[in-house]
Tab-separated table of C-alpha atoms in Angstrom:
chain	number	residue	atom	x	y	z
M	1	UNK	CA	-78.464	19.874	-40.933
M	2	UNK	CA	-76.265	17.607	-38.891
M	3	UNK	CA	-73.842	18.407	-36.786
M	4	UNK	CA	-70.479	17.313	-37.162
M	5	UNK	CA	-70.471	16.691	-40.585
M	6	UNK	CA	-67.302	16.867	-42.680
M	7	UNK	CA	-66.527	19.837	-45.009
M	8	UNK	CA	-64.828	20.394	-48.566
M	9	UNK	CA	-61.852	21.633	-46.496
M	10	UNK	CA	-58.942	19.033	-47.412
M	11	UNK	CA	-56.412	18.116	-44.697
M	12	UNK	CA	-53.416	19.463	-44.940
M	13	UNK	CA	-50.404	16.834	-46.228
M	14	UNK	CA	-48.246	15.088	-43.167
M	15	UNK	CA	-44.491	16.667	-42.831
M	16	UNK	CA	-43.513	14.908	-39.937
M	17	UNK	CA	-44.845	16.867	-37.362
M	18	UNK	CA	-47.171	16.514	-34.306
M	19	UNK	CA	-50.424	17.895	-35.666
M	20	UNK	CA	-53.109	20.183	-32.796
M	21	UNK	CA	-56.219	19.850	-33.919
M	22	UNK	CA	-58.000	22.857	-32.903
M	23	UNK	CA	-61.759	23.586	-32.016
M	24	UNK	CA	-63.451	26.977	-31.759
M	25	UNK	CA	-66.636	27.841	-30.120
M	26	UNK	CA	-68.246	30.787	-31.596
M	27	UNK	CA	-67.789	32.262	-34.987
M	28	UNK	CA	-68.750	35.942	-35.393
M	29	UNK	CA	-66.263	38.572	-35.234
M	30	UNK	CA	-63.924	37.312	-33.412
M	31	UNK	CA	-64.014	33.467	-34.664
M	32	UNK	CA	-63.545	35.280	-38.270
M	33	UNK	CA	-60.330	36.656	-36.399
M	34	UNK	CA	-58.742	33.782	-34.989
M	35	UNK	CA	-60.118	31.393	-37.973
M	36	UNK	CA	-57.826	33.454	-40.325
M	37	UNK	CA	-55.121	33.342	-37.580
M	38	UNK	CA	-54.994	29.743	-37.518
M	39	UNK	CA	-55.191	29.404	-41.836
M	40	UNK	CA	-52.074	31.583	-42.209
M	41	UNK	CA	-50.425	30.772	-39.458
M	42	UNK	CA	-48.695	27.417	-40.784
M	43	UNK	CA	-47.797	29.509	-44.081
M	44	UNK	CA	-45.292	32.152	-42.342
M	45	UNK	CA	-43.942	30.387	-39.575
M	46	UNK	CA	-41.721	27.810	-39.005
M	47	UNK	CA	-43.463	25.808	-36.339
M	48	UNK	CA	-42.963	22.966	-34.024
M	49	UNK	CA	-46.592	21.860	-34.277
M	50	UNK	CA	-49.149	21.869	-37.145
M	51	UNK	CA	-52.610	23.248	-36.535
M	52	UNK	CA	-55.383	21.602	-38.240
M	53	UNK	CA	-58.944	23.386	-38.314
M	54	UNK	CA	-60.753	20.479	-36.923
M	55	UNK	CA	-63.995	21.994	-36.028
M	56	UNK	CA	-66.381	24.726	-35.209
M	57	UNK	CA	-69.032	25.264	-32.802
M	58	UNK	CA	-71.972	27.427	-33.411
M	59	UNK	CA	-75.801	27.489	-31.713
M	60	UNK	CA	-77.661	27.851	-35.110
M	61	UNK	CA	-76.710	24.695	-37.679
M	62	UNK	CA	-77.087	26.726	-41.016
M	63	UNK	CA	-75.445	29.593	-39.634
M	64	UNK	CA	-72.457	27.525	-38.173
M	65	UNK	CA	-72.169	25.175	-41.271
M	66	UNK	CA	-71.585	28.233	-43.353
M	67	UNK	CA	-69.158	29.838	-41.187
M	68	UNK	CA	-66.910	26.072	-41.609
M	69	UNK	CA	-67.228	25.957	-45.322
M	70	UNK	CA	-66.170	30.224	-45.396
M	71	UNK	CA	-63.984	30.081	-42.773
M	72	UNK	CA	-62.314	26.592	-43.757
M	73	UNK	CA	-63.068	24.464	-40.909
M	74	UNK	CA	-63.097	20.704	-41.427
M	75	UNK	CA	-66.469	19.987	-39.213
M	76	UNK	CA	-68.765	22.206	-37.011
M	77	UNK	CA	-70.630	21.404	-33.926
M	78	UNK	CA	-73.762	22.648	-32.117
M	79	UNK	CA	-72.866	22.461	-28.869
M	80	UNK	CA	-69.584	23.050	-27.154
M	81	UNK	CA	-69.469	20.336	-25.420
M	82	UNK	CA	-69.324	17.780	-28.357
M	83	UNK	CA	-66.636	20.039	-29.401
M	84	UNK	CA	-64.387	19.459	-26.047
M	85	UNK	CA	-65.130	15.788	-26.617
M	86	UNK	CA	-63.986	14.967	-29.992
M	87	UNK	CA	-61.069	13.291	-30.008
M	88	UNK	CA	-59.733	15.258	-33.118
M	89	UNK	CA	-59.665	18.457	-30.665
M	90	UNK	CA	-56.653	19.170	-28.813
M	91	UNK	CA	-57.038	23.003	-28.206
M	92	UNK	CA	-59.970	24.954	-27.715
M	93	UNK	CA	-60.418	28.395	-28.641
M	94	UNK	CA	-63.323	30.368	-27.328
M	95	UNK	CA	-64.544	33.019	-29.069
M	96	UNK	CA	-67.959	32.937	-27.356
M	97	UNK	CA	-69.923	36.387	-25.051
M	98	UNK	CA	-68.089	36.620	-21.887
M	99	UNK	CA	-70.897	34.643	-20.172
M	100	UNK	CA	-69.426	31.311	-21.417
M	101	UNK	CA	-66.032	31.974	-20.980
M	102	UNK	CA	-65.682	30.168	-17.750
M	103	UNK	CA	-67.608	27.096	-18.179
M	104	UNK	CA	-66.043	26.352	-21.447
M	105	UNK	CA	-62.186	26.767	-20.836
M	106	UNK	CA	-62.672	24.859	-17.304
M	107	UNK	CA	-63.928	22.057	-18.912
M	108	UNK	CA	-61.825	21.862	-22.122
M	109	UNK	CA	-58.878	22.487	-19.184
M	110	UNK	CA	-60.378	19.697	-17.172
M	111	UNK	CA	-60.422	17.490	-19.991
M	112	UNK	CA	-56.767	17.951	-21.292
M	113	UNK	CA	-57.355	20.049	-23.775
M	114	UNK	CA	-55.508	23.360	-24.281
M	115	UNK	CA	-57.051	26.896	-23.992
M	116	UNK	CA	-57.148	29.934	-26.179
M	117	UNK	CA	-59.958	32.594	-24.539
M	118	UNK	CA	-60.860	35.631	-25.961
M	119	UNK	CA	-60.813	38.644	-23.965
M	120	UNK	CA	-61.873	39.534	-21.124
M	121	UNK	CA	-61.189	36.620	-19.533
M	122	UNK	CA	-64.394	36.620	-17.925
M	123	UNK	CA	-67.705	38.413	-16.714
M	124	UNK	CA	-66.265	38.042	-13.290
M	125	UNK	CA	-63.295	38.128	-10.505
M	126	UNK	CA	-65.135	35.393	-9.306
M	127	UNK	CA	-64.836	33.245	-12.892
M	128	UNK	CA	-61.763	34.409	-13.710
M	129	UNK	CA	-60.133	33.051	-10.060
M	130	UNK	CA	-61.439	29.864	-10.808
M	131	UNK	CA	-60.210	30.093	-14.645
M	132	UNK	CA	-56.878	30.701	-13.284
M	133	UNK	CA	-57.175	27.910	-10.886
M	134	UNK	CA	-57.909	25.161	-13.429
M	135	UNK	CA	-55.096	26.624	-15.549
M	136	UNK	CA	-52.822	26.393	-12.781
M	137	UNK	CA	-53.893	23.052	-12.246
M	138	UNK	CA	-54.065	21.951	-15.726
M	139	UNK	CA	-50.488	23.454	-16.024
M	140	UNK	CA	-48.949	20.692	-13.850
M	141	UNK	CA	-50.109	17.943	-16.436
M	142	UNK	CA	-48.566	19.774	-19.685
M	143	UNK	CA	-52.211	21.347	-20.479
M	144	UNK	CA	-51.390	25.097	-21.715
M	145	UNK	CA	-54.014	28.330	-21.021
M	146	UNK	CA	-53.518	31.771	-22.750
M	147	UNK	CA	-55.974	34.755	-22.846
M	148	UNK	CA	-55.987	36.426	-26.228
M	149	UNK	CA	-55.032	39.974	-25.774
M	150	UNK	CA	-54.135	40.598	-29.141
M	151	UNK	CA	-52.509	43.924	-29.470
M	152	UNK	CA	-49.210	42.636	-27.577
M	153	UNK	CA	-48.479	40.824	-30.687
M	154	UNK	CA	-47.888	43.818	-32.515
M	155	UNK	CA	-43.841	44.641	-33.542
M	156	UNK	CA	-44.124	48.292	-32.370
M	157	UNK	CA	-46.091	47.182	-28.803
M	158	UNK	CA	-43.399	44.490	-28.391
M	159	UNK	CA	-40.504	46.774	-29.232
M	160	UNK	CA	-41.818	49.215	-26.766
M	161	UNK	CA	-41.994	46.668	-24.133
M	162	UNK	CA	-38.343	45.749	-24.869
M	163	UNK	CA	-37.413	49.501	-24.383
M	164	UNK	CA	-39.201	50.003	-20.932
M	165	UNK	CA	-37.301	46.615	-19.962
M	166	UNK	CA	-33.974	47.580	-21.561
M	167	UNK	CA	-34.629	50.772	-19.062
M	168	UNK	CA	-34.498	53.008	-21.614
M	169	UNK	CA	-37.216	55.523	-20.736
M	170	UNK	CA	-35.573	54.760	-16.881
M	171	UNK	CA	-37.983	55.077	-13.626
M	172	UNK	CA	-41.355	55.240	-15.056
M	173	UNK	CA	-43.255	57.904	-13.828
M	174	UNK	CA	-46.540	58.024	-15.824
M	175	UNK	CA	-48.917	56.024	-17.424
M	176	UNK	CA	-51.741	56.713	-20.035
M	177	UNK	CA	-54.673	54.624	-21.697
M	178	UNK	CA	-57.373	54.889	-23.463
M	179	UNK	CA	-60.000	53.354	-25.628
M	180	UNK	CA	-62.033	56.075	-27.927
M	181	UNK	CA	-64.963	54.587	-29.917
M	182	UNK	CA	-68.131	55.756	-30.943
M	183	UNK	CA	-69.759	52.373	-31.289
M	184	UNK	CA	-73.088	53.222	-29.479
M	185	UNK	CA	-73.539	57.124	-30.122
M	186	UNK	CA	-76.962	56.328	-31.903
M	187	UNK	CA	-79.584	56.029	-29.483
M	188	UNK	CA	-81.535	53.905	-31.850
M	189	UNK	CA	-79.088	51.279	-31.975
M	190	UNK	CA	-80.462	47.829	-30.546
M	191	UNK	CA	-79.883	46.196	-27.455
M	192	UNK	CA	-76.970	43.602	-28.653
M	193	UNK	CA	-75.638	41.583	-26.119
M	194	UNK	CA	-72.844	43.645	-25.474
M	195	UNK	CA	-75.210	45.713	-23.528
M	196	UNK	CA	-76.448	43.623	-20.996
M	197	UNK	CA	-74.504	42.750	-17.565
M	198	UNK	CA	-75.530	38.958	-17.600
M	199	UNK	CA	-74.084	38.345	-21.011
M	200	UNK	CA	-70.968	40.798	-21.167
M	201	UNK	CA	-70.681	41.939	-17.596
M	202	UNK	CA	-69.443	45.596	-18.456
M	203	UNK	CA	-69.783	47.512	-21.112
M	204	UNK	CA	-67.349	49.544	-22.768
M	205	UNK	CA	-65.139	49.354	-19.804
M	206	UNK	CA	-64.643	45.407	-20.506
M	207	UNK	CA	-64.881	45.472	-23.970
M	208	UNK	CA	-62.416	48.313	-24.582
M	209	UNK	CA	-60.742	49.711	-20.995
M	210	UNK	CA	-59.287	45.577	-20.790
M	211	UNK	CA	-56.868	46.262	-24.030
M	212	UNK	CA	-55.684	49.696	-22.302
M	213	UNK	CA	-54.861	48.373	-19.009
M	214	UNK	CA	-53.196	45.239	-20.104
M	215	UNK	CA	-51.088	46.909	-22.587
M	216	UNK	CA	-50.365	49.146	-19.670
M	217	UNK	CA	-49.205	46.340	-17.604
M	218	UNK	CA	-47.407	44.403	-19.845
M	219	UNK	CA	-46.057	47.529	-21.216
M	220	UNK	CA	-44.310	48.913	-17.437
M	221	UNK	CA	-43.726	45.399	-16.434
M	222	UNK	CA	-45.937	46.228	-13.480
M	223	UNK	CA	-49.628	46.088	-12.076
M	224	UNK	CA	-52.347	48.286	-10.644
M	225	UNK	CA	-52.464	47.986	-6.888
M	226	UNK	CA	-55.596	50.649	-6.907
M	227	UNK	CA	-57.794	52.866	-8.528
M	228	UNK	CA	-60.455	56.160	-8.023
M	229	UNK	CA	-63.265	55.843	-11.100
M	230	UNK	CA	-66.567	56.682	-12.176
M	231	UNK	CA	-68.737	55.280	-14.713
M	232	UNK	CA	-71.754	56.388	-16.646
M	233	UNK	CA	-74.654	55.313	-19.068
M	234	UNK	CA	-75.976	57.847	-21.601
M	235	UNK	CA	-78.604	55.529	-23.597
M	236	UNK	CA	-80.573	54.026	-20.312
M	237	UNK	CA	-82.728	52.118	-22.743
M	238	UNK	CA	-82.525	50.519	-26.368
M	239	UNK	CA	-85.003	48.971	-28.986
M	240	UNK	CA	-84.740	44.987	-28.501
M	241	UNK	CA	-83.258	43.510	-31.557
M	242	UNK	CA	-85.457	42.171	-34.521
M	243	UNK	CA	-88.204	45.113	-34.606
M	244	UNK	CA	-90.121	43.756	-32.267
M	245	UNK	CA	-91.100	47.301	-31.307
M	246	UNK	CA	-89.758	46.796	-27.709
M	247	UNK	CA	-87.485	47.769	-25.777
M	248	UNK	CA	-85.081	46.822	-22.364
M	249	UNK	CA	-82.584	48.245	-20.027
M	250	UNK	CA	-78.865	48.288	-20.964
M	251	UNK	CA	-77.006	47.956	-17.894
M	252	UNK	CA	-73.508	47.772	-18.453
M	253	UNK	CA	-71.435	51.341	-18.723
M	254	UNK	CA	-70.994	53.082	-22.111
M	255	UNK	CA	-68.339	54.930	-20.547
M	256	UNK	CA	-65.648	54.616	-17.828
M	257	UNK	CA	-62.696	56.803	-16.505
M	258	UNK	CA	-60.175	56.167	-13.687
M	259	UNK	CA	-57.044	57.257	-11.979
M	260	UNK	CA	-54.426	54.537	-10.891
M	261	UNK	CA	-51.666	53.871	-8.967
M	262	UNK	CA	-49.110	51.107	-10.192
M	263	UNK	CA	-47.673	48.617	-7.236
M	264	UNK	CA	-44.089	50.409	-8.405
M	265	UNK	CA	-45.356	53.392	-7.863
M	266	UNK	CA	-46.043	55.236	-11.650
M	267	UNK	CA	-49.644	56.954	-11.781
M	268	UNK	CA	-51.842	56.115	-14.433
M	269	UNK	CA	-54.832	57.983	-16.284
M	270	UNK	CA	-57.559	55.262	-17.726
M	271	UNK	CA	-60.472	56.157	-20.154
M	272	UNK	CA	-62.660	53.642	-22.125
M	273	UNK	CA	-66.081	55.131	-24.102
M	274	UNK	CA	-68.297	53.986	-27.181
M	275	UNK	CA	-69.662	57.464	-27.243
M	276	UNK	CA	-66.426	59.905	-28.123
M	277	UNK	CA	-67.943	60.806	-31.405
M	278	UNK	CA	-65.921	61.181	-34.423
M	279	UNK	CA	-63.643	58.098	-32.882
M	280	UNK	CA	-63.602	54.576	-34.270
M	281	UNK	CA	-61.036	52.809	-32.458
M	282	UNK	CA	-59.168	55.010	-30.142
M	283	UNK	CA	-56.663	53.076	-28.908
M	284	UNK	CA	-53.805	54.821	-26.840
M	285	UNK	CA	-51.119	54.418	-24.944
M	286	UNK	CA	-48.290	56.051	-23.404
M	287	UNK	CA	-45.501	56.058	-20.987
M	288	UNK	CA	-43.405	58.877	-19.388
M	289	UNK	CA	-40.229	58.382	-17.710
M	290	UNK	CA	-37.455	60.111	-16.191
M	291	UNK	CA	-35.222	59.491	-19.346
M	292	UNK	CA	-37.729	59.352	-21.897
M	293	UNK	CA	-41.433	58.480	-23.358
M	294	UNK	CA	-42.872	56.052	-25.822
M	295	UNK	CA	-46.275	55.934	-27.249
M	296	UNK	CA	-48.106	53.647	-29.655
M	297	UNK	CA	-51.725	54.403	-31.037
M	298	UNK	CA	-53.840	51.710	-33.048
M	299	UNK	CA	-54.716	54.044	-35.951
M	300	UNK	CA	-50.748	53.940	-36.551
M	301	UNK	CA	-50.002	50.305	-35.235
M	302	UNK	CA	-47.311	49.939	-36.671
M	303	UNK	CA	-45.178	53.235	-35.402
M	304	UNK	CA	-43.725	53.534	-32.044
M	305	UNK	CA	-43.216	57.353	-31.078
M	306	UNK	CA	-40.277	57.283	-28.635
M	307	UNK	CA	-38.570	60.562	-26.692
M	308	UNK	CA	-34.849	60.130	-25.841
M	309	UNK	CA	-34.377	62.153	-22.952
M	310	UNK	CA	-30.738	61.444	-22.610
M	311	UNK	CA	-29.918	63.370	-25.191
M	312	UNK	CA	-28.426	66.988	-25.576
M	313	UNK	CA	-31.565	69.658	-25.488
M	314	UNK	CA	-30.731	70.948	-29.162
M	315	UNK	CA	-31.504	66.961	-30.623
M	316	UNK	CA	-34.545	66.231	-28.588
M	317	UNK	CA	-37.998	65.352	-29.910
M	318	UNK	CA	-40.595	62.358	-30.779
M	319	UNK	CA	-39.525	60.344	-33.337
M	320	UNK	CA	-40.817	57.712	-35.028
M	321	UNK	CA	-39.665	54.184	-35.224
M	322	UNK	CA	-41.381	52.278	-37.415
M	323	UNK	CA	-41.530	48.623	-36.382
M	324	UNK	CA	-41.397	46.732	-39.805
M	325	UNK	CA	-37.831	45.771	-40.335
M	326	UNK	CA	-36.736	42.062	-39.592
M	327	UNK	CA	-34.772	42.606	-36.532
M	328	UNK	CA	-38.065	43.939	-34.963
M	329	UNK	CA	-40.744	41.630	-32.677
M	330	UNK	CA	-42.509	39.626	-35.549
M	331	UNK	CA	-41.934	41.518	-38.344
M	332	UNK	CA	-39.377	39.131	-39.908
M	333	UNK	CA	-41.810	36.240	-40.630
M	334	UNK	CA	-44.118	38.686	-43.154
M	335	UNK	CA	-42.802	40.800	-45.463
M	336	UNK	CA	-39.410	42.735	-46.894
M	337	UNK	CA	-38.523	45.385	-44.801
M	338	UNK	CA	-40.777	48.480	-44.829
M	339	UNK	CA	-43.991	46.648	-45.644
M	340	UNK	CA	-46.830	47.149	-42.827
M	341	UNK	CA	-49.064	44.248	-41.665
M	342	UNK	CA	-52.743	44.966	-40.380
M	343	UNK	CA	-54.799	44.050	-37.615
M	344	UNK	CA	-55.502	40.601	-38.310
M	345	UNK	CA	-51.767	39.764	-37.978
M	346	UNK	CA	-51.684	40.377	-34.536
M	347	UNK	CA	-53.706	37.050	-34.107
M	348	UNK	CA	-51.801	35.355	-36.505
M	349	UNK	CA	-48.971	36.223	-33.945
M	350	UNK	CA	-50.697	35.295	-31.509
M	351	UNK	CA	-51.590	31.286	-32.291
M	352	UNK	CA	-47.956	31.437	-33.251
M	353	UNK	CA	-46.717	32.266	-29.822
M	354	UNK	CA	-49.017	29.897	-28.509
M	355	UNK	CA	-48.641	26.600	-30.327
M	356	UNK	CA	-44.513	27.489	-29.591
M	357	UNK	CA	-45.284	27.494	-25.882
M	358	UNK	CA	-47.059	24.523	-26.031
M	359	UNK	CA	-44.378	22.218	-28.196
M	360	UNK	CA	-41.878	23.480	-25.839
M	361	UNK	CA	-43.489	22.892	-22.617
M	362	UNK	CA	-43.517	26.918	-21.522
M	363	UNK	CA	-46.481	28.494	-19.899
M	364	UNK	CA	-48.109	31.024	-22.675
M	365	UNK	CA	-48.077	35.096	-22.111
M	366	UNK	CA	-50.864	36.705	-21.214
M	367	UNK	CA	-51.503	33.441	-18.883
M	368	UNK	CA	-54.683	33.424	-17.456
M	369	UNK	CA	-53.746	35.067	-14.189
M	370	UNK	CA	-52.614	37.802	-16.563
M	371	UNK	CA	-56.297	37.135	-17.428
M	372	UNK	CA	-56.940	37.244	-13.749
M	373	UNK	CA	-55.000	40.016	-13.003
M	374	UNK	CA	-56.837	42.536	-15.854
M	375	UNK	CA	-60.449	41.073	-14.396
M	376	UNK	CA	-59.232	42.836	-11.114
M	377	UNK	CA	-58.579	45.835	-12.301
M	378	UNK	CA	-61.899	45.972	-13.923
M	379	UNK	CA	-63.556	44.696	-11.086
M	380	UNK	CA	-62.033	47.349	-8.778
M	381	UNK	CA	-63.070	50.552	-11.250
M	382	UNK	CA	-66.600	49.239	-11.167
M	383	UNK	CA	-66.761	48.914	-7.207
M	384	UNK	CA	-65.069	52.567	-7.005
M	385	UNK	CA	-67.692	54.457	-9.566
M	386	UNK	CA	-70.833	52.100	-7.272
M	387	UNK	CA	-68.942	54.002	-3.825
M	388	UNK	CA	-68.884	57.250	-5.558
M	389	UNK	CA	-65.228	57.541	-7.054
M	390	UNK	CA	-63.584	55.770	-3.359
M	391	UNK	CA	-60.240	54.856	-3.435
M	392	UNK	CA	-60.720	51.223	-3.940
M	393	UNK	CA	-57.880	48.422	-3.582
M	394	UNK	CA	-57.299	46.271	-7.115
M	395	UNK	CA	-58.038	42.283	-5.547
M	396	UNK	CA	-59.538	42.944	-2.541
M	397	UNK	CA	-63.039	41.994	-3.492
């Protein structure tokens, strides 16, 4: 098979507007993700831009030709670097293991093009400085950089944000995450490339403890100055994938828990594991203060549980708000009020936010010091568990 060949996929008619061709490097679960973000996208919206699916970039030919034909891409690619060259490609989006992140969105940055990157931003503090950099620098010539931390693109996360901001749960006091799967409970699962350092550079803690502390931060409108943590690994050693009949270290964590301290002064409570049996995706957050509490959980991501503490004793309680009516964060471009949208909205939201900030000259939120900024935290829990729980400084590294 040869690269770059056209699809079936028929481009979509001219209406007047500037089209972004966009070009995506990787296409398993999360290029499925943002490939259906980009098809509906145009459909609900009204938007200043129009996205066209120019191409897709994949390391096996038959398996990356197939994904464009499902996925409705107009060509594919074998190597990501013919992808940040075609002319047709004005955005990236990387949706590749961690260990790519940097070297693709520098150069698509260094080369004009915009930047979608998957999250985390990176496998390092080290990567994601100099991610930030380039952005920074690719900022001052109109280029655009977001990191794709979906869940803030849900109606009840962003209504919640808009409550802490409004002050209406007043001087925030607490702070609680966490990130419950049991991914990895079976010992006999393989050694994927989740599970190895050089490829993912932590394990659940990346993969899972990123979405708790940047919903945390965006959430309080404030970041982790430090943190005390400790980190373990239950399943020392898995069977290599394929059968082979081998079998190799996995040396990222499976599980990860730490205490914070926010730069504003809340405390915070952090836990991220693929091993909580009986959990699927376990995502959690709340937020305590002294005039009242919010919290949002994926398995119901579309309610908002919020505590008024202003009022009189005899009235108080959680109650739910659910976040589907038009006047709420998103919810107005889907359906009649009271209908629920799903998971895959949120990156539907997502490109949406994005291709505004880039017609209108605005840099894109999570940016990626945002990016930056989670990598730290991360960074600082793993140097804490490695000194034995110390009190370690978020950025000092």
């Amino acid at each position: 098979m040869q690269p770059d060949r056209l699809s079936t996929t028929p481009a979509a008619p001219s209406d007047g507007r500037d089209v972004l061709g966009i070009g995506m490097a990787g296409y398993a679960f999360m290029g499925r993700a943002h490939s259906q973000a980009w098809r509906t996208v145009d459909h609900f919206f009204e938007l200043p831009l129009r996205p066209r699916m120019a191409a897709i970039c994949g390391r096996d030919p038959d398996g990356v030709e197939r994904a464009a034909r499902r996925l409705g891409w107009a060509a594919w690619e074998t190597d990501w670097k013919r992808l940040v060259a075609r002319d047709d490609v004005d955005l990236v989006d990387v949706c590749t293991p961690g260990s790519t992140h940097a070297e693709i969105s520098i150069a698509a940055l260094q080369a004009g093009k915009h930047v979608l990157c998957e999250k985390p931003l990176a496998n390092s503090v080290a990567e994601a400085r100099a991610m930030a950099a380039a952005a920074e620098d690719a900022a001052a010539n109109g280029v655009r950089a977001m990191v794709g931390f979906n869940f803030r693109r849900l109606p009840a996360v962003a209504l919640g944000r808009q409550l802490i901001a409004a002050g209406r749960l007043g001087t925030i006091r607490h702070v609680r995450g966490a990130y419950l799967a049991s991914h990895m409970v079976d010992p006999d699962a393989p050694l994927v490339w989740r599970l190895r350092a050089e490829e993912a550079g932590s394990g659940a803690l990346g993969d899972l403890g990123a979405h708790a502390v940047d919903l945390a931060q965006y959430l309080v409108g404030d970041r982790i100055a430090g943190v005390s943590a400790l980190a373990e690994t239950f399943v020392k050693e898995r069977p290599l994938p394929g059968g082979s009949g081998g079998s190799g270290p996995v040396t990222v964590d499976d599980a990860a828990a730490f205490i914070a301290r926010f730069r504003g002064g809340p405390v915070g409570v952090f836990e991220a594991t693929r091993f909580a049996t009986g959990h699927k995706e376990g995502l959690r957050v709340e937020v305590n203060g002294d005039l009242g509490s919010l919290v949002w959980e994926l398995d119901q991501l579309n309610d908002l549980r919020y505590f008024d503490g202003t009022l009189e004793p005899g009235l108080r309680g959680f109650r739910r708000i659910r976040a589907t009516e038009a006047e709420h964060p998103y919810a107005g471009a889907w359906w009649p009020d009271g209908h629920v949208i799903g998971y895959e909205h949120t990156f539907t939201n997502e490109v949406r936010d994005l291709l505004d900030a880039i017609a209108t000259g605005r840099d894109p939120a999570p940016s990626f010091a945002d990016g930056l900024a989670v990598q730290e935290v991360l960074d600082a829990v793993l140097r804490s568990a490695a000194a034995g729980s110390a009190w370690t400084t978020v950025g000092a590294a």
